[in-house]
Amino acid sequence: MRRSFTLSFFFFLAAGWLTAAAAQTPNPYKPILDRLDSLTVQPVPDWRYHADLPHPEDPNLDDSTWQTVKLDELWSNGPRVLRRLIKIPPYLNGYALKGCKVRLELAFDSNSPLVISIFSDGNLVYHGTDTTQQPILLTENAMPGRSFLIAVRLDAQEVATRISRSRVLFTPPKDRPRPDLFREEVLAVTPMIAAAYFNKLECFC
């Protein structure tokens, strides 16, 4: 009952926001959808990188002098390792993250097959190809301030390769409002809101 009331209240607010925005922007739904997405999705824009070396997951490895590679930045010099810390903030754009499930979504594109090994705090959490990769669970119960040392080994050929997606996904517990689910509901009802809005405009014409 509480979740139904909360979603109904969110829907009521969204209906007002969306109809008010319809006359102002070519895509009136994008601002509210982006806002909802920003509450549970944290972009990871860059990673430290190095040519392939043994045990990139070693916490004692000093990567402070490594260069950085950004999302969608191409390289073609073969295998490399990536590292960075993923730290859980207390809030993401005002939304509390304590108790959330946390997953790392990391994807790569290459002009040849890739073999990927991903480590979290020294433990191998994924080994496979770029065609079978799924978001990787970091924790079922987020604690603000906790950090995860992520290391990646990419067995790539000397062809164009890039990080195509890099972000952290937060899924709230079931007893809390879910911005991600509400976003799906907004996506489902926006055609009806738009139709009702433009029907209303026709009545005044």
Short mmCIF file of C-alpha atoms in Angstrom, two decimals:
data_model
loop_
_atom_site.label_atom_id
_atom_site.label_comp_id
_atom_site.label_asym_id
_atom_site.label_seq_id
_atom_site.Cartn_x
_atom_site.Cartn_y
_atom_site.Cartn_z
CA MET A 1 0.00 0.00 0.00
CA ARG A 2 2.82 2.43 0.93
CA ARG A 3 4.66 1.76 -2.34
CA SER A 4 1.44 2.19 -4.33
CA PHE A 5 0.74 5.53 -2.64
CA THR A 6 4.34 6.69 -3.17
CA LEU A 7 4.36 5.80 -6.85
CA SER A 8 0.93 7.39 -7.33
CA PHE A 9 2.23 10.58 -5.70
CA PHE A 10 5.36 10.53 -7.90
CA PHE A 11 3.17 9.97 -10.95
CA PHE A 12 0.94 12.92 -10.01
CA LEU A 13 3.98 15.19 -9.73
CA ALA A 14 5.53 13.85 -12.93
CA ALA A 15 2.32 14.42 -14.85
CA GLY A 16 2.45 18.10 -13.92
CA TRP A 17 6.15 18.40 -14.74
CA LEU A 18 5.79 16.64 -18.07
CA THR A 19 2.76 18.54 -19.30
CA ALA A 20 4.30 21.87 -18.24
CA ALA A 21 7.50 20.99 -20.11
CA ALA A 22 5.73 19.82 -23.25
CA ALA A 23 5.37 23.35 -24.62
CA GLN A 24 8.98 24.28 -23.86
CA THR A 25 11.30 21.56 -25.19
CA PRO A 26 11.38 19.25 -28.25
CA ASN A 27 11.65 16.24 -25.94
CA PRO A 28 9.69 17.24 -22.82
CA TYR A 29 10.26 13.93 -21.02
CA LYS A 30 14.06 13.84 -21.14
CA PRO A 31 14.76 16.18 -18.18
CA ILE A 32 12.62 14.20 -15.72
CA LEU A 33 13.89 10.85 -17.03
CA ASP A 34 17.49 12.02 -16.76
CA ARG A 35 16.84 13.27 -13.24
CA LEU A 36 15.41 9.91 -12.16
CA ASP A 37 18.34 8.11 -13.81
CA SER A 38 20.82 10.32 -11.96
CA LEU A 39 19.51 9.10 -8.58
CA THR A 40 20.67 5.51 -9.07
CA VAL A 41 23.31 5.62 -11.84
CA GLN A 42 26.79 7.04 -11.22
CA PRO A 43 29.02 7.48 -14.30
CA VAL A 44 32.65 6.36 -14.06
CA PRO A 45 34.29 8.53 -16.73
CA ASP A 46 37.92 7.35 -16.63
CA TRP A 47 40.33 4.62 -15.49
CA ARG A 48 44.05 4.41 -14.84
CA TYR A 49 45.77 2.14 -17.35
CA HIS A 50 49.06 0.37 -17.99
CA ALA A 51 50.49 -2.14 -20.43
CA ASP A 52 49.76 -5.72 -19.37
CA LEU A 53 51.49 -6.77 -16.15
CA PRO A 54 51.05 -9.60 -13.63
CA HIS A 55 48.55 -9.30 -10.78
CA PRO A 56 46.91 -5.94 -11.49
CA GLU A 57 44.56 -6.76 -8.58
CA ASP A 58 47.39 -6.54 -6.01
CA PRO A 59 46.41 -3.80 -3.50
CA ASN A 60 50.11 -2.99 -2.99
CA LEU A 61 50.60 -2.15 -6.66
CA ASP A 62 51.33 1.56 -7.07
CA ASP A 63 49.28 2.97 -9.95
CA SER A 64 49.70 6.63 -9.00
CA THR A 65 51.88 7.38 -12.05
CA TRP A 66 49.67 5.58 -14.56
CA GLN A 67 47.95 7.58 -17.27
CA THR A 68 44.17 7.68 -17.59
CA VAL A 69 41.89 6.52 -20.36
CA LYS A 70 38.43 8.02 -20.74
CA LEU A 71 35.14 6.48 -21.75
CA ASP A 72 35.00 6.00 -25.57
CA GLU A 73 38.70 6.88 -26.00
CA LEU A 74 40.23 4.50 -28.55
CA TRP A 75 43.51 2.63 -28.21
CA SER A 76 45.11 0.02 -30.46
CA ASN A 77 48.30 -1.11 -28.72
CA GLY A 78 47.02 -4.48 -27.54
CA PRO A 79 46.57 -5.82 -24.00
CA ARG A 80 46.34 -3.48 -21.04
CA VAL A 81 45.23 -3.37 -17.44
CA LEU A 82 42.85 -0.87 -15.85
CA ARG A 83 42.43 0.14 -12.22
CA ARG A 84 40.44 2.52 -10.06
CA LEU A 85 38.70 2.86 -6.71
CA ILE A 86 34.91 2.83 -6.63
CA LYS A 87 33.80 4.67 -3.48
CA ILE A 88 30.22 4.60 -2.19
CA PRO A 89 29.00 8.14 -1.44
CA PRO A 90 26.30 8.70 1.19
CA TYR A 91 24.00 10.32 -1.39
CA LEU A 92 23.67 10.45 -5.15
CA ASN A 93 22.03 13.73 -6.17
CA GLY A 94 20.18 13.77 -2.85
CA TYR A 95 19.12 10.10 -2.85
CA ALA A 96 20.45 8.06 0.11
CA LEU A 97 22.49 5.03 -0.97
CA LYS A 98 22.83 3.18 2.33
CA GLY A 99 21.53 -0.39 1.99
CA CYS A 100 21.44 -0.35 -1.83
CA LYS A 101 22.64 -3.19 -4.00
CA VAL A 102 25.69 -1.97 -5.94
CA ARG A 103 26.74 -3.26 -9.35
CA LEU A 104 29.47 -2.19 -11.73
CA GLU A 105 28.46 -2.04 -15.40
CA LEU A 106 31.62 -2.10 -17.48
CA ALA A 107 31.60 -2.89 -21.20
CA PHE A 108 34.13 -2.77 -24.02
CA ASP A 109 34.09 -2.62 -27.81
CA SER A 110 36.87 -3.92 -30.04
CA ASN A 111 37.45 -4.87 -33.66
CA SER A 112 38.54 -8.32 -32.47
CA PRO A 113 37.46 -10.73 -29.70
CA LEU A 114 38.27 -9.67 -26.13
CA VAL A 115 39.01 -11.76 -23.06
CA ILE A 116 38.22 -9.84 -19.89
CA SER A 117 39.21 -10.54 -16.28
CA ILE A 118 37.75 -8.30 -13.56
CA PHE A 119 38.82 -8.25 -9.92
CA SER A 120 37.15 -6.60 -6.94
CA ASP A 121 39.32 -6.16 -3.85
CA GLY A 122 41.71 -8.83 -5.12
CA ASN A 123 39.02 -11.41 -5.95
CA LEU A 124 38.26 -12.54 -9.50
CA VAL A 125 34.59 -11.67 -10.12
CA TYR A 126 34.42 -12.11 -13.90
CA HIS A 127 36.41 -13.95 -16.56
CA GLY A 128 35.03 -14.26 -20.06
CA THR A 129 34.46 -12.45 -23.33
CA ASP A 130 32.88 -9.11 -24.11
CA THR A 131 29.81 -10.91 -25.52
CA THR A 132 28.80 -12.55 -22.23
CA GLN A 133 29.57 -9.78 -19.76
CA GLN A 134 26.90 -8.66 -17.27
CA PRO A 135 26.90 -5.99 -14.51
CA ILE A 136 29.09 -7.19 -11.63
CA LEU A 137 27.78 -7.27 -8.07
CA LEU A 138 30.01 -5.33 -5.68
CA THR A 139 27.80 -5.55 -2.59
CA GLU A 140 24.22 -6.34 -1.60
CA ASN A 141 24.26 -3.74 1.19
CA ALA A 142 25.99 -0.45 0.43
CA MET A 143 27.77 1.28 3.27
CA PRO A 144 28.68 4.92 2.52
CA GLY A 145 32.41 5.50 2.57
CA ARG A 146 33.33 1.94 1.59
CA SER A 147 35.70 1.61 -1.36
CA PHE A 148 36.23 -1.21 -3.85
CA LEU A 149 39.52 -1.62 -5.68
CA ILE A 150 38.60 -2.67 -9.21
CA ALA A 151 41.24 -4.09 -11.54
CA VAL A 152 40.67 -5.25 -15.12
CA ARG A 153 42.89 -7.22 -17.49
CA LEU A 154 41.98 -6.91 -21.18
CA ASP A 155 43.51 -9.44 -23.55
CA ALA A 156 43.01 -7.35 -26.68
CA GLN A 157 44.58 -7.47 -30.12
CA GLU A 158 46.38 -4.49 -31.67
CA VAL A 159 43.14 -3.10 -33.08
CA ALA A 160 40.80 -0.25 -32.09
CA THR A 161 39.43 -0.91 -28.59
CA ARG A 162 37.49 1.30 -26.18
CA ILE A 163 35.53 1.38 -22.94
CA SER A 164 31.97 1.71 -24.21
CA ARG A 165 30.15 1.80 -20.87
CA SER A 166 31.40 2.50 -17.36
CA ARG A 167 29.00 3.23 -14.51
CA VAL A 168 27.87 2.12 -11.08
CA LEU A 169 24.25 1.01 -10.64
CA PHE A 170 22.46 1.37 -7.29
CA THR A 171 19.29 -0.65 -6.61
CA PRO A 172 17.41 0.49 -3.48
CA PRO A 173 15.93 -2.00 -1.00
CA LYS A 174 12.33 -3.10 -1.62
CA ASP A 175 10.97 -1.02 1.27
CA ARG A 176 12.14 2.27 -0.28
CA PRO A 177 10.88 4.26 -3.28
CA ARG A 178 12.60 3.05 -6.45
CA PRO A 179 13.58 5.84 -8.88
CA ASP A 180 14.53 3.23 -11.48
CA LEU A 181 11.08 1.59 -11.37
CA PHE A 182 9.36 4.95 -11.41
CA ARG A 183 11.44 5.89 -14.46
CA GLU A 184 10.12 2.79 -16.23
CA GLU A 185 6.57 3.79 -15.32
CA VAL A 186 7.13 7.30 -16.67
CA LEU A 187 8.47 5.81 -19.91
CA ALA A 188 5.36 3.65 -20.14
CA VAL A 189 2.85 6.45 -19.58
CA THR A 190 4.49 9.38 -21.40
CA PRO A 191 2.72 8.60 -24.70
CA MET A 192 -0.63 8.79 -22.88
CA ILE A 193 0.37 12.03 -21.12
CA ALA A 194 1.44 13.53 -24.44
CA ALA A 195 -1.79 12.45 -26.13
CA ALA A 196 -3.89 13.94 -23.33
CA TYR A 197 -1.88 17.16 -23.43
CA PHE A 198 -2.25 17.66 -27.16
CA ASN A 199 -5.95 16.71 -27.04
CA LYS A 200 -6.34 19.48 -24.47
CA LEU A 201 -4.58 21.92 -26.77
CA GLU A 202 -6.96 21.01 -29.60
CA CYS A 203 -9.92 21.87 -27.39
CA PHE A 204 -8.68 25.46 -27.17
CA CYS A 205 -8.11 25.78 -30.90
#
